[in-house]
């Protein structure tokens, strides 16, 4: 069974540029998460989807971040415009549903904003 | 207030030594789950264990064991006879159920970087 797929793995952009990350969850997993992991820290949740509905986006900086999960499968996380402080690893995870399930993580996208 | 505390930032051990990674958590819920994840240098978080708040029985899986003690709000992880492949960052995480934003999300500690020296 394929795991969570993310692309790109690495991205370097200049500040004020837009950037997008893509995630394909494990087949059949209805719940999808985006996390941000700063250097030396644990991941922090940005947004959680149940199917195509964003059910928890309280920690998403909505002035510059947006996300979508069309058709309840793949998801895209966008930052526009990027700031220096956005440099981090962006992780996507999925689980079979919402609840106390274990979450399966992708390899992440390492973003560097210069 | 930090909900998951991993006080050990970095640990180095010599191969074949036993090592315990500490995790202390804070919650007001009676129903919650605790998790451990491993993050090797490749970056992908790997699920190791999930434990619910009503099950304090210790768990053993090969060289890995977990000690859950509600009285001290701790969920410690021990690796017996450590190997070089165990070198990674290990995260403890808490999941709580409550209405509204944040329910069921994983709240991670800052992680403990384990280096196993051959």
mmCIF file with all atom_site columns, C-alpha atoms in Angstrom:
data_model
loop_
_atom_site.group_PDB
_atom_site.id
_atom_site.type_symbol
_atom_site.label_atom_id
_atom_site.label_alt_id
_atom_site.label_comp_id
_atom_site.label_asym_id
_atom_site.label_entity_id
_atom_site.label_seq_id
_atom_site.pdbx_PDB_ins_code
_atom_site.Cartn_x
_atom_site.Cartn_y
_atom_site.Cartn_z
_atom_site.occupancy
_atom_site.B_iso_or_equiv
_atom_site.pdbx_formal_charge
_atom_site.auth_seq_id
_atom_site.auth_comp_id
_atom_site.auth_asym_id
_atom_site.auth_atom_id
_atom_site.pdbx_PDB_model_num
ATOM 1   C CA . UNK A 1 1   ? 0.000   0.000  0.000  1.00 0.00 ? 1   UNK A CA 1
ATOM 2   C CA . UNK A 1 2   ? 1.375   3.376  -0.997 1.00 0.00 ? 2   UNK A CA 1
ATOM 3   C CA . UNK A 1 3   ? 2.017   5.873  1.752  1.00 0.00 ? 3   UNK A CA 1
ATOM 4   C CA . UNK A 1 4   ? 1.269   9.562  1.843  1.00 0.00 ? 4   UNK A CA 1
ATOM 5   C CA . UNK A 1 5   ? 2.861   11.288 -1.117 1.00 0.00 ? 5   UNK A CA 1
ATOM 6   C CA . UNK A 1 6   ? 4.011   14.886 -1.053 1.00 0.00 ? 6   UNK A CA 1
ATOM 7   C CA . UNK A 1 7   ? 5.635   17.103 -3.616 1.00 0.00 ? 7   UNK A CA 1
ATOM 8   C CA . UNK A 1 8   ? 7.886   18.859 -4.041 1.00 0.00 ? 8   UNK A CA 1
ATOM 9   C CA . UNK A 1 9   ? 10.342  17.577 -1.441 1.00 0.00 ? 9   UNK A CA 1
ATOM 10  C CA . UNK A 1 10  ? 12.286  20.806 -1.406 1.00 0.00 ? 10  UNK A CA 1
ATOM 11  C CA . UNK A 1 11  ? 11.441  24.339 -2.427 1.00 0.00 ? 11  UNK A CA 1
ATOM 12  C CA . UNK A 1 12  ? 13.507  27.509 -2.305 1.00 0.00 ? 12  UNK A CA 1
ATOM 13  C CA . UNK A 1 13  ? 11.786  30.790 -3.048 1.00 0.00 ? 13  UNK A CA 1
ATOM 14  C CA . UNK A 1 14  ? 12.330  34.467 -2.452 1.00 0.00 ? 14  UNK A CA 1
ATOM 15  C CA . UNK A 1 15  ? 10.134  36.281 0.015  1.00 0.00 ? 15  UNK A CA 1
ATOM 16  C CA . UNK A 1 16  ? 6.897   37.670 -1.347 1.00 0.00 ? 16  UNK A CA 1
ATOM 17  C CA . UNK A 1 17  ? 6.692   34.857 -3.908 1.00 0.00 ? 17  UNK A CA 1
ATOM 18  C CA . UNK A 1 18  ? 3.833   32.360 -3.871 1.00 0.00 ? 18  UNK A CA 1
ATOM 19  C CA . UNK A 1 19  ? 4.361   28.660 -3.250 1.00 0.00 ? 19  UNK A CA 1
ATOM 20  C CA . UNK A 1 20  ? 2.161   25.575 -3.268 1.00 0.00 ? 20  UNK A CA 1
ATOM 21  C CA . UNK A 1 21  ? 2.519   22.123 -1.782 1.00 0.00 ? 21  UNK A CA 1
ATOM 22  C CA . UNK A 1 22  ? 0.649   19.024 -2.898 1.00 0.00 ? 22  UNK A CA 1
ATOM 23  C CA . UNK A 1 23  ? -0.398  15.973 -0.928 1.00 0.00 ? 23  UNK A CA 1
ATOM 24  C CA . UNK A 1 24  ? -1.943  12.660 -1.920 1.00 0.00 ? 24  UNK A CA 1
ATOM 25  C CA . UNK A 1 25  ? -3.145  10.721 1.140  1.00 0.00 ? 25  UNK A CA 1
ATOM 26  C CA . UNK A 1 26  ? -3.356  6.998  1.632  1.00 0.00 ? 26  UNK A CA 1
ATOM 27  C CA . UNK A 1 27  ? -6.198  5.544  -0.391 1.00 0.00 ? 27  UNK A CA 1
ATOM 28  C CA . UNK A 1 28  ? -9.404  5.405  1.607  1.00 0.00 ? 28  UNK A CA 1
ATOM 29  C CA . UNK A 1 29  ? -8.272  7.835  4.274  1.00 0.00 ? 29  UNK A CA 1
ATOM 30  C CA . UNK A 1 30  ? -10.985 10.418 4.725  1.00 0.00 ? 30  UNK A CA 1
ATOM 31  C CA . UNK A 1 31  ? -9.122  12.688 7.090  1.00 0.00 ? 31  UNK A CA 1
ATOM 32  C CA . UNK A 1 32  ? -6.191  14.766 5.926  1.00 0.00 ? 32  UNK A CA 1
ATOM 33  C CA . UNK A 1 33  ? -3.961  17.057 7.970  1.00 0.00 ? 33  UNK A CA 1
ATOM 34  C CA . UNK A 1 34  ? -1.404  19.720 7.170  1.00 0.00 ? 34  UNK A CA 1
ATOM 35  C CA . UNK A 1 35  ? 1.262   20.384 9.771  1.00 0.00 ? 35  UNK A CA 1
ATOM 36  C CA . UNK A 1 36  ? 4.152   22.812 9.928  1.00 0.00 ? 36  UNK A CA 1
ATOM 37  C CA . UNK A 1 37  ? 7.366   21.766 11.639 1.00 0.00 ? 37  UNK A CA 1
ATOM 38  C CA . UNK A 1 38  ? 9.887   24.405 12.556 1.00 0.00 ? 38  UNK A CA 1
ATOM 39  C CA . UNK A 1 39  ? 13.486  23.440 13.158 1.00 0.00 ? 39  UNK A CA 1
ATOM 40  C CA . UNK A 1 40  ? 13.929  21.703 16.492 1.00 0.00 ? 40  UNK A CA 1
ATOM 41  C CA . UNK A 1 41  ? 10.201  21.589 17.177 1.00 0.00 ? 41  UNK A CA 1
ATOM 42  C CA . UNK A 1 42  ? 7.390   19.114 16.899 1.00 0.00 ? 42  UNK A CA 1
ATOM 43  C CA . UNK A 1 43  ? 4.814   19.440 14.123 1.00 0.00 ? 43  UNK A CA 1
ATOM 44  C CA . UNK A 1 44  ? 1.963   21.892 14.663 1.00 0.00 ? 44  UNK A CA 1
ATOM 45  C CA . UNK A 1 45  ? -1.412  21.454 13.027 1.00 0.00 ? 45  UNK A CA 1
ATOM 46  C CA . UNK A 1 46  ? -2.430  23.989 10.405 1.00 0.00 ? 46  UNK A CA 1
ATOM 47  C CA . UNK A 1 47  ? -5.646  22.491 9.072  1.00 0.00 ? 47  UNK A CA 1
ATOM 48  C CA . UNK A 1 48  ? -7.658  19.280 9.189  1.00 0.00 ? 48  UNK A CA 1
ATOM 49  C CA . UNK A 1 49  ? -10.012 18.028 6.489  1.00 0.00 ? 49  UNK A CA 1
ATOM 50  C CA . UNK A 1 50  ? -12.750 15.480 6.733  1.00 0.00 ? 50  UNK A CA 1
ATOM 51  C CA . UNK A 1 51  ? -13.358 14.540 3.130  1.00 0.00 ? 51  UNK A CA 1
ATOM 52  C CA . UNK A 1 52  ? -13.489 17.879 1.318  1.00 0.00 ? 52  UNK A CA 1
ATOM 53  C CA . UNK A 1 53  ? -14.560 19.921 4.334  1.00 0.00 ? 53  UNK A CA 1
ATOM 54  C CA . UNK A 1 54  ? -12.058 21.898 6.388  1.00 0.00 ? 54  UNK A CA 1
ATOM 55  C CA . UNK A 1 55  ? -13.286 21.107 9.904  1.00 0.00 ? 55  UNK A CA 1
ATOM 56  C CA . UNK A 1 56  ? -10.446 22.675 11.847 1.00 0.00 ? 56  UNK A CA 1
ATOM 57  C CA . UNK A 1 57  ? -8.475  25.577 10.392 1.00 0.00 ? 57  UNK A CA 1
ATOM 58  C CA . UNK A 1 58  ? -8.162  27.596 13.582 1.00 0.00 ? 58  UNK A CA 1
ATOM 59  C CA . UNK A 1 59  ? -4.367  27.592 13.395 1.00 0.00 ? 59  UNK A CA 1
ATOM 60  C CA . UNK A 1 60  ? -4.055  28.425 9.730  1.00 0.00 ? 60  UNK A CA 1
ATOM 61  C CA . UNK A 1 61  ? -2.773  32.004 9.135  1.00 0.00 ? 61  UNK A CA 1
ATOM 62  C CA . UNK A 1 62  ? -5.566  32.910 6.792  1.00 0.00 ? 62  UNK A CA 1
ATOM 63  C CA . UNK A 1 63  ? -4.098  36.182 5.634  1.00 0.00 ? 63  UNK A CA 1
ATOM 64  C CA . UNK A 1 64  ? -1.512  34.368 3.543  1.00 0.00 ? 64  UNK A CA 1
ATOM 65  C CA . UNK A 1 65  ? -2.237  30.652 3.770  1.00 0.00 ? 65  UNK A CA 1
ATOM 66  C CA . UNK A 1 66  ? -4.968  28.784 1.961  1.00 0.00 ? 66  UNK A CA 1
ATOM 67  C CA . UNK A 1 67  ? -5.761  25.150 1.403  1.00 0.00 ? 67  UNK A CA 1
ATOM 68  C CA . UNK A 1 68  ? -8.139  23.067 -0.587 1.00 0.00 ? 68  UNK A CA 1
ATOM 69  C CA . UNK A 1 69  ? -9.073  19.444 -0.908 1.00 0.00 ? 69  UNK A CA 1
ATOM 70  C CA . UNK A 1 70  ? -11.119 19.067 -4.025 1.00 0.00 ? 70  UNK A CA 1
ATOM 71  C CA . UNK A 1 71  ? -13.093 15.827 -4.331 1.00 0.00 ? 71  UNK A CA 1
ATOM 72  C CA . UNK A 1 72  ? -11.926 14.824 -0.885 1.00 0.00 ? 72  UNK A CA 1
ATOM 73  C CA . UNK A 1 73  ? -8.697  13.210 -2.021 1.00 0.00 ? 73  UNK A CA 1
ATOM 74  C CA . UNK A 1 74  ? -5.638  15.285 -2.968 1.00 0.00 ? 74  UNK A CA 1
ATOM 75  C CA . UNK A 1 75  ? -4.934  18.497 -1.169 1.00 0.00 ? 75  UNK A CA 1
ATOM 76  C CA . UNK A 1 76  ? -2.976  21.649 -1.898 1.00 0.00 ? 76  UNK A CA 1
ATOM 77  C CA . UNK A 1 77  ? -1.577  24.099 0.634  1.00 0.00 ? 77  UNK A CA 1
ATOM 78  C CA . UNK A 1 78  ? -0.643  27.541 -0.659 1.00 0.00 ? 78  UNK A CA 1
ATOM 79  C CA . UNK A 1 79  ? 1.253   30.469 0.776  1.00 0.00 ? 79  UNK A CA 1
ATOM 80  C CA . UNK A 1 80  ? 0.967   33.870 -0.867 1.00 0.00 ? 80  UNK A CA 1
ATOM 81  C CA . UNK A 1 81  ? 3.054   35.879 -0.313 1.00 0.00 ? 81  UNK A CA 1
ATOM 82  C CA . UNK A 1 82  ? 5.732   33.909 1.518  1.00 0.00 ? 82  UNK A CA 1
ATOM 83  C CA . UNK A 1 83  ? 7.663   35.471 4.376  1.00 0.00 ? 83  UNK A CA 1
ATOM 84  C CA . UNK A 1 84  ? 11.045  34.584 5.829  1.00 0.00 ? 84  UNK A CA 1
ATOM 85  C CA . UNK A 1 85  ? 9.344   33.106 8.879  1.00 0.00 ? 85  UNK A CA 1
ATOM 86  C CA . UNK A 1 86  ? 7.525   30.575 6.729  1.00 0.00 ? 86  UNK A CA 1
ATOM 87  C CA . UNK A 1 87  ? 10.706  28.561 6.274  1.00 0.00 ? 87  UNK A CA 1
ATOM 88  C CA . UNK A 1 88  ? 9.861   25.167 7.729  1.00 0.00 ? 88  UNK A CA 1
ATOM 89  C CA . UNK A 1 89  ? 8.934   21.620 6.798  1.00 0.00 ? 89  UNK A CA 1
ATOM 90  C CA . UNK A 1 90  ? 5.312   21.224 5.753  1.00 0.00 ? 90  UNK A CA 1
ATOM 91  C CA . UNK A 1 91  ? 3.966   17.789 6.550  1.00 0.00 ? 91  UNK A CA 1
ATOM 92  C CA . UNK A 1 92  ? 0.840   16.133 5.274  1.00 0.00 ? 92  UNK A CA 1
ATOM 93  C CA . UNK A 1 93  ? -0.776  13.275 7.156  1.00 0.00 ? 93  UNK A CA 1
ATOM 94  C CA . UNK A 1 94  ? -3.856  11.148 6.724  1.00 0.00 ? 94  UNK A CA 1
ATOM 95  C CA . UNK A 1 95  ? -5.952  8.815  8.840  1.00 0.00 ? 95  UNK A CA 1
ATOM 96  C CA . UNK A 1 96  ? -8.922  6.532  8.211  1.00 0.00 ? 96  UNK A CA 1
ATOM 97  C CA . UNK A 1 97  ? -11.256 8.915  10.006 1.00 0.00 ? 97  UNK A CA 1
ATOM 98  C CA . UNK A 1 98  ? -11.522 11.512 12.710 1.00 0.00 ? 98  UNK A CA 1
ATOM 99  C CA . UNK A 1 99  ? -10.868 10.279 16.185 1.00 0.00 ? 99  UNK A CA 1
ATOM 100 C CA . UNK A 1 100 ? -8.020  8.683  17.990 1.00 0.00 ? 100 UNK A CA 1
ATOM 101 C CA . UNK A 1 101 ? -6.565  7.064  14.916 1.00 0.00 ? 101 UNK A CA 1
ATOM 102 C CA . UNK A 1 102 ? -2.870  7.015  14.263 1.00 0.00 ? 102 UNK A CA 1
ATOM 103 C CA . UNK A 1 103 ? -1.895  9.456  11.581 1.00 0.00 ? 103 UNK A CA 1
ATOM 104 C CA . UNK A 1 104 ? 0.345   8.472  8.710  1.00 0.00 ? 104 UNK A CA 1
ATOM 105 C CA . UNK A 1 105 ? 2.769   11.124 7.576  1.00 0.00 ? 105 UNK A CA 1
ATOM 106 C CA . UNK A 1 106 ? 4.335   11.949 4.263  1.00 0.00 ? 106 UNK A CA 1
ATOM 107 C CA . UNK A 1 107 ? 8.011   12.874 3.855  1.00 0.00 ? 107 UNK A CA 1
ATOM 108 C CA . UNK A 1 108 ? 7.258   16.578 3.971  1.00 0.00 ? 108 UNK A CA 1
ATOM 109 C CA . UNK A 1 109 ? 8.230   19.578 1.878  1.00 0.00 ? 109 UNK A CA 1
ATOM 110 C CA . UNK A 1 110 ? 11.167  21.595 3.146  1.00 0.00 ? 110 UNK A CA 1
ATOM 111 C CA . UNK A 1 111 ? 10.534  25.247 2.318  1.00 0.00 ? 111 UNK A CA 1
ATOM 112 C CA . UNK A 1 112 ? 13.302  27.811 2.422  1.00 0.00 ? 112 UNK A CA 1
ATOM 113 C CA . UNK A 1 113 ? 12.339  31.454 1.970  1.00 0.00 ? 113 UNK A CA 1
ATOM 114 C CA . UNK A 1 114 ? 15.257  33.765 1.192  1.00 0.00 ? 114 UNK A CA 1
ATOM 115 C CA . UNK B 2 1   ? 0.863   25.863 28.847 1.00 0.00 ? 1   UNK B CA 1
ATOM 116 C CA . UNK B 2 2   ? 2.841   23.164 27.127 1.00 0.00 ? 2   UNK B CA 1
ATOM 117 C CA . UNK B 2 3   ? 0.804   20.005 26.981 1.00 0.00 ? 3   UNK B CA 1
ATOM 118 C CA . UNK B 2 4   ? 3.572   17.571 26.110 1.00 0.00 ? 4   UNK B CA 1
ATOM 119 C CA . UNK B 2 5   ? 7.013   17.959 27.603 1.00 0.00 ? 5   UNK B CA 1
ATOM 120 C CA . UNK B 2 6   ? 10.035  16.050 26.465 1.00 0.00 ? 6   UNK B CA 1
ATOM 121 C CA . UNK B 2 7   ? 12.704  17.401 28.751 1.00 0.00 ? 7   UNK B CA 1
ATOM 122 C CA . UNK B 2 8   ? 15.572  15.579 27.076 1.00 0.00 ? 8   UNK B CA 1
ATOM 123 C CA . UNK B 2 9   ? 16.590  17.526 24.008 1.00 0.00 ? 9   UNK B CA 1
ATOM 124 C CA . UNK B 2 10  ? 19.409  15.206 22.960 1.00 0.00 ? 10  UNK B CA 1
ATOM 125 C CA . UNK B 2 11  ? 20.680  11.867 24.189 1.00 0.00 ? 11  UNK B CA 1
ATOM 126 C CA . UNK B 2 12  ? 23.754  9.948  23.086 1.00 0.00 ? 12  UNK B CA 1
ATOM 127 C CA . UNK B 2 13  ? 24.315  6.314  23.931 1.00 0.00 ? 13  UNK B CA 1
ATOM 128 C CA . UNK B 2 14  ? 26.742  3.662  22.857 1.00 0.00 ? 14  UNK B CA 1
ATOM 129 C CA . UNK B 2 15  ? 25.326  0.827  20.817 1.00 0.00 ? 15  UNK B CA 1
ATOM 130 C CA . UNK B 2 16  ? 23.762  -1.972 22.884 1.00 0.00 ? 16  UNK B CA 1
ATOM 131 C CA . UNK B 2 17  ? 23.027  0.323  25.806 1.00 0.00 ? 17  UNK B CA 1
ATOM 132 C CA . UNK B 2 18  ? 19.449  0.748  27.005 1.00 0.00 ? 18  UNK B CA 1
ATOM 133 C CA . UNK B 2 19  ? 17.930  4.211  26.809 1.00 0.00 ? 19  UNK B CA 1
ATOM 134 C CA . UNK B 2 20  ? 14.716  5.745  28.133 1.00 0.00 ? 20  UNK B CA 1
ATOM 135 C CA . UNK B 2 21  ? 13.036  8.745  26.559 1.00 0.00 ? 21  UNK B CA 1
ATOM 136 C CA . UNK B 2 22  ? 10.810  10.703 28.901 1.00 0.00 ? 22  UNK B CA 1
ATOM 137 C CA . UNK B 2 23  ? 7.419   12.189 28.118 1.00 0.00 ? 23  UNK B CA 1
ATOM 138 C CA . UNK B 2 24  ? 5.202   14.126 30.512 1.00 0.00 ? 24  UNK B CA 1
ATOM 139 C CA . UNK B 2 25  ? 1.803   15.363 29.412 1.00 0.00 ? 25  UNK B CA 1
ATOM 140 C CA . UNK B 2 26  ? -0.919  17.639 30.694 1.00 0.00 ? 26  UNK B CA 1
ATOM 141 C CA . UNK B 2 27  ? -4.639  17.260 30.083 1.00 0.00 ? 27  UNK B CA 1
ATOM 142 C CA . UNK B 2 28  ? -7.956  17.819 31.815 1.00 0.00 ? 28  UNK B CA 1
ATOM 143 C CA . UNK B 2 29  ? -9.684  15.145 29.779 1.00 0.00 ? 29  UNK B CA 1
ATOM 144 C CA . UNK B 2 30  ? -10.360 11.694 31.135 1.00 0.00 ? 30  UNK B CA 1
ATOM 145 C CA . UNK B 2 31  ? -10.326 10.238 27.639 1.00 0.00 ? 31  UNK B CA 1
ATOM 146 C CA . UNK B 2 32  ? -7.209  10.838 25.631 1.00 0.00 ? 32  UNK B CA 1
ATOM 147 C CA . UNK B 2 33  ? -4.589  8.987  23.656 1.00 0.00 ? 33  UNK B CA 1
ATOM 148 C CA . UNK B 2 34  ? -0.838  9.142  23.713 1.00 0.00 ? 34  UNK B CA 1
ATOM 149 C CA . UNK B 2 35  ? 1.442   8.404  20.798 1.00 0.00 ? 35  UNK B CA 1
ATOM 150 C CA . UNK B 2 36  ? 5.095   7.981  20.006 1.00 0.00 ? 36  UNK B CA 1
ATOM 151 C CA . UNK B 2 37  ? 6.516   8.758  16.595 1.00 0.00 ? 37  UNK B CA 1
ATOM 152 C CA . UNK B 2 38  ? 10.016  8.308  15.196 1.00 0.00 ? 38  UNK B CA 1
ATOM 153 C CA . UNK B 2 39  ? 11.493  10.810 12.745 1.00 0.00 ? 39  UNK B CA 1
ATOM 154 C CA . UNK B 2 40  ? 14.644  9.487  11.093 1.00 0.00 ? 40  UNK B CA 1
ATOM 155 C CA . UNK B 2 41  ? 16.937  11.789 9.113  1.00 0.00 ? 41  UNK B CA 1
ATOM 156 C CA . UNK B 2 42  ? 14.806  11.189 6.023  1.00 0.00 ? 42  UNK B CA 1
ATOM 157 C CA . UNK B 2 43  ? 12.145  13.294 7.699  1.00 0.00 ? 43  UNK B CA 1
ATOM 158 C CA . UNK B 2 44  ? 9.086   11.058 7.566  1.00 0.00 ? 44  UNK B CA 1
ATOM 159 C CA . UNK B 2 45  ? 7.341   10.572 10.903 1.00 0.00 ? 45  UNK B CA 1
ATOM 160 C CA . UNK B 2 46  ? 6.825   6.897  11.627 1.00 0.00 ? 46  UNK B CA 1
ATOM 161 C CA . UNK B 2 47  ? 4.080   5.783  13.984 1.00 0.00 ? 47  UNK B CA 1
ATOM 162 C CA . UNK B 2 48  ? 5.317   3.586  16.840 1.00 0.00 ? 48  UNK B CA 1
ATOM 163 C CA . UNK B 2 49  ? 2.513   3.219  19.368 1.00 0.00 ? 49  UNK B CA 1
ATOM 164 C CA . UNK B 2 50  ? -0.869  4.500  20.475 1.00 0.00 ? 50  UNK B CA 1
ATOM 165 C CA . UNK B 2 51  ? -2.117  4.117  24.034 1.00 0.00 ? 51  UNK B CA 1
ATOM 166 C CA . UNK B 2 52  ? -5.494  5.139  25.444 1.00 0.00 ? 52  UNK B CA 1
ATOM 167 C CA . UNK B 2 53  ? -5.953  6.732  28.837 1.00 0.00 ? 53  UNK B CA 1
ATOM 168 C CA . UNK B 2 54  ? -7.787  3.748  30.275 1.00 0.00 ? 54  UNK B CA 1
ATOM 169 C CA . UNK B 2 55  ? -5.074  1.235  29.572 1.00 0.00 ? 55  UNK B CA 1
ATOM 170 C CA . UNK B 2 56  ? -2.075  1.562  31.849 1.00 0.00 ? 56  UNK B CA 1
ATOM 171 C CA . UNK B 2 57  ? -0.682  -1.806 30.965 1.00 0.00 ? 57  UNK B CA 1
ATOM 172 C CA . UNK B 2 58  ? 2.895   -1.578 29.793 1.00 0.00 ? 58  UNK B CA 1
ATOM 173 C CA . UNK B 2 59  ? 3.559   -2.455 26.189 1.00 0.00 ? 59  UNK B CA 1
ATOM 174 C CA . UNK B 2 60  ? 6.503   -4.320 24.728 1.00 0.00 ? 60  UNK B CA 1
ATOM 175 C CA . UNK B 2 61  ? 7.304   -4.661 21.062 1.00 0.00 ? 61  UNK B CA 1
ATOM 176 C CA . UNK B 2 62  ? 10.639  -6.271 20.364 1.00 0.00 ? 62  UNK B CA 1
ATOM 177 C CA . UNK B 2 63  ? 13.329  -3.989 21.749 1.00 0.00 ? 63  UNK B CA 1
ATOM 178 C CA . UNK B 2 64  ? 10.808  -1.222 22.406 1.00 0.00 ? 64  UNK B CA 1
ATOM 179 C CA . UNK B 2 65  ? 8.754   -0.846 25.552 1.00 0.00 ? 65  UNK B CA 1
ATOM 180 C CA . UNK B 2 66  ? 6.476   1.827  26.914 1.00 0.00 ? 66  UNK B CA 1
ATOM 181 C CA . UNK B 2 67  ? 5.591   2.673  30.487 1.00 0.00 ? 67  UNK B CA 1
ATOM 182 C CA . UNK B 2 68  ? 2.366   4.620  30.978 1.00 0.00 ? 68  UNK B CA 1
ATOM 183 C CA . UNK B 2 69  ? 1.692   6.021  34.447 1.00 0.00 ? 69  UNK B CA 1
ATOM 184 C CA . UNK B 2 70  ? -1.351  8.229  34.894 1.00 0.00 ? 70  UNK B CA 1
ATOM 185 C CA . UNK B 2 71  ? -0.348  9.072  38.453 1.00 0.00 ? 71  UNK B CA 1
ATOM 186 C CA . UNK B 2 72  ? 2.668   10.961 37.152 1.00 0.00 ? 72  UNK B CA 1
ATOM 187 C CA . UNK B 2 73  ? 1.203   11.855 33.732 1.00 0.00 ? 73  UNK B CA 1
ATOM 188 C CA . UNK B 2 74  ? 4.091   10.149 32.037 1.00 0.00 ? 74  UNK B CA 1
ATOM 189 C CA . UNK B 2 75  ? 4.452   7.918  29.009 1.00 0.00 ? 75  UNK B CA 1
ATOM 190 C CA . UNK B 2 76  ? 8.084   6.906  28.783 1.00 0.00 ? 76  UNK B CA 1
ATOM 191 C CA . UNK B 2 77  ? 9.717   4.970  25.982 1.00 0.00 ? 77  UNK B CA 1
ATOM 192 C CA . UNK B 2 78  ? 12.613  2.559  26.465 1.00 0.00 ? 78  UNK B CA 1
ATOM 193 C CA . UNK B 2 79  ? 14.806  1.072  23.793 1.00 0.00 ? 79  UNK B CA 1
ATOM 194 C CA . UNK B 2 80  ? 16.687  -2.016 24.914 1.00 0.00 ? 80  UNK B CA 1
ATOM 195 C CA . UNK B 2 81  ? 20.030  -2.892 23.362 1.00 0.00 ? 81  UNK B CA 1
ATOM 196 C CA . UNK B 2 82  ? 20.049  0.205  21.174 1.00 0.00 ? 82  UNK B CA 1
ATOM 197 C CA . UNK B 2 83  ? 21.249  0.021  17.589 1.00 0.00 ? 83  UNK B CA 1
ATOM 198 C CA . UNK B 2 84  ? 22.629  2.620  15.211 1.00 0.00 ? 84  UNK B CA 1
ATOM 199 C CA . UNK B 2 85  ? 19.375  2.434  13.216 1.00 0.00 ? 85  UNK B CA 1
ATOM 200 C CA . UNK B 2 86  ? 17.554  3.741  16.271 1.00 0.00 ? 86  UNK B CA 1
ATOM 201 C CA . UNK B 2 87  ? 19.213  7.119  15.756 1.00 0.00 ? 87  UNK B CA 1
ATOM 202 C CA . UNK B 2 88  ? 16.379  9.559  15.108 1.00 0.00 ? 88  UNK B CA 1
ATOM 203 C CA . UNK B 2 89  ? 14.234  12.211 16.711 1.00 0.00 ? 89  UNK B CA 1
ATOM 204 C CA . UNK B 2 90  ? 11.451  10.728 18.792 1.00 0.00 ? 90  UNK B CA 1
ATOM 205 C CA . UNK B 2 91  ? 8.233   12.602 19.433 1.00 0.00 ? 91  UNK B CA 1
ATOM 206 C CA . UNK B 2 92  ? 5.617   12.010 22.064 1.00 0.00 ? 92  UNK B CA 1
ATOM 207 C CA . UNK B 2 93  ? 2.144   13.332 21.226 1.00 0.00 ? 93  UNK B CA 1
ATOM 208 C CA . UNK B 2 94  ? -1.208  13.766 22.928 1.00 0.00 ? 94  UNK B CA 1
ATOM 209 C CA . UNK B 2 95  ? -4.663  13.604 21.360 1.00 0.00 ? 95  UNK B CA 1
ATOM 210 C CA . UNK B 2 96  ? -7.698  14.870 23.233 1.00 0.00 ? 96  UNK B CA 1
ATOM 211 C CA . UNK B 2 97  ? -11.404 14.764 22.413 1.00 0.00 ? 97  UNK B CA 1
ATOM 212 C CA . UNK B 2 98  ? -13.400 17.903 22.970 1.00 0.00 ? 98  UNK B CA 1
ATOM 213 C CA . UNK B 2 99  ? -15.817 19.937 20.973 1.00 0.00 ? 99  UNK B CA 1
ATOM 214 C CA . UNK B 2 100 ? -14.631 22.639 18.679 1.00 0.00 ? 100 UNK B CA 1
ATOM 215 C CA . UNK B 2 101 ? -11.276 23.480 17.201 1.00 0.00 ? 101 UNK B CA 1
ATOM 216 C CA . UNK B 2 102 ? -8.397  21.260 18.087 1.00 0.00 ? 102 UNK B CA 1
ATOM 217 C CA . UNK B 2 103 ? -10.333 18.126 18.863 1.00 0.00 ? 103 UNK B CA 1
ATOM 218 C CA . UNK B 2 104 ? -8.411  14.960 18.136 1.00 0.00 ? 104 UNK B CA 1
ATOM 219 C CA . UNK B 2 105 ? -5.427  16.875 16.847 1.00 0.00 ? 105 UNK B CA 1
ATOM 220 C CA . UNK B 2 106 ? -1.992  15.592 17.766 1.00 0.00 ? 106 UNK B CA 1
ATOM 221 C CA . UNK B 2 107 ? -0.135  17.910 20.105 1.00 0.00 ? 107 UNK B CA 1
ATOM 222 C CA . UNK B 2 108 ? 3.529   17.059 19.876 1.00 0.00 ? 108 UNK B CA 1
ATOM 223 C CA . UNK B 2 109 ? 6.383   17.578 22.272 1.00 0.00 ? 109 UNK B CA 1
ATOM 224 C CA . UNK B 2 110 ? 9.575   19.156 21.003 1.00 0.00 ? 110 UNK B CA 1
ATOM 225 C CA . UNK B 2 111 ? 11.185  15.790 20.479 1.00 0.00 ? 111 UNK B CA 1
ATOM 226 C CA . UNK B 2 112 ? 14.273  14.033 21.756 1.00 0.00 ? 112 UNK B CA 1
ATOM 227 C CA . UNK B 2 113 ? 17.157  13.501 19.386 1.00 0.00 ? 113 UNK B CA 1
ATOM 228 C CA . UNK B 2 114 ? 18.721  10.105 20.029 1.00 0.00 ? 114 UNK B CA 1
ATOM 229 C CA . UNK B 2 115 ? 22.168  9.342  18.705 1.00 0.00 ? 115 UNK B CA 1
ATOM 230 C CA . UNK B 2 116 ? 23.401  5.780  18.972 1.00 0.00 ? 116 UNK B CA 1
ATOM 231 C CA . UNK B 2 117 ? 27.155  5.605  18.603 1.00 0.00 ? 117 UNK B CA 1
ATOM 232 C CA . UNK B 2 118 ? 28.648  2.399  17.189 1.00 0.00 ? 118 UNK B CA 1
#
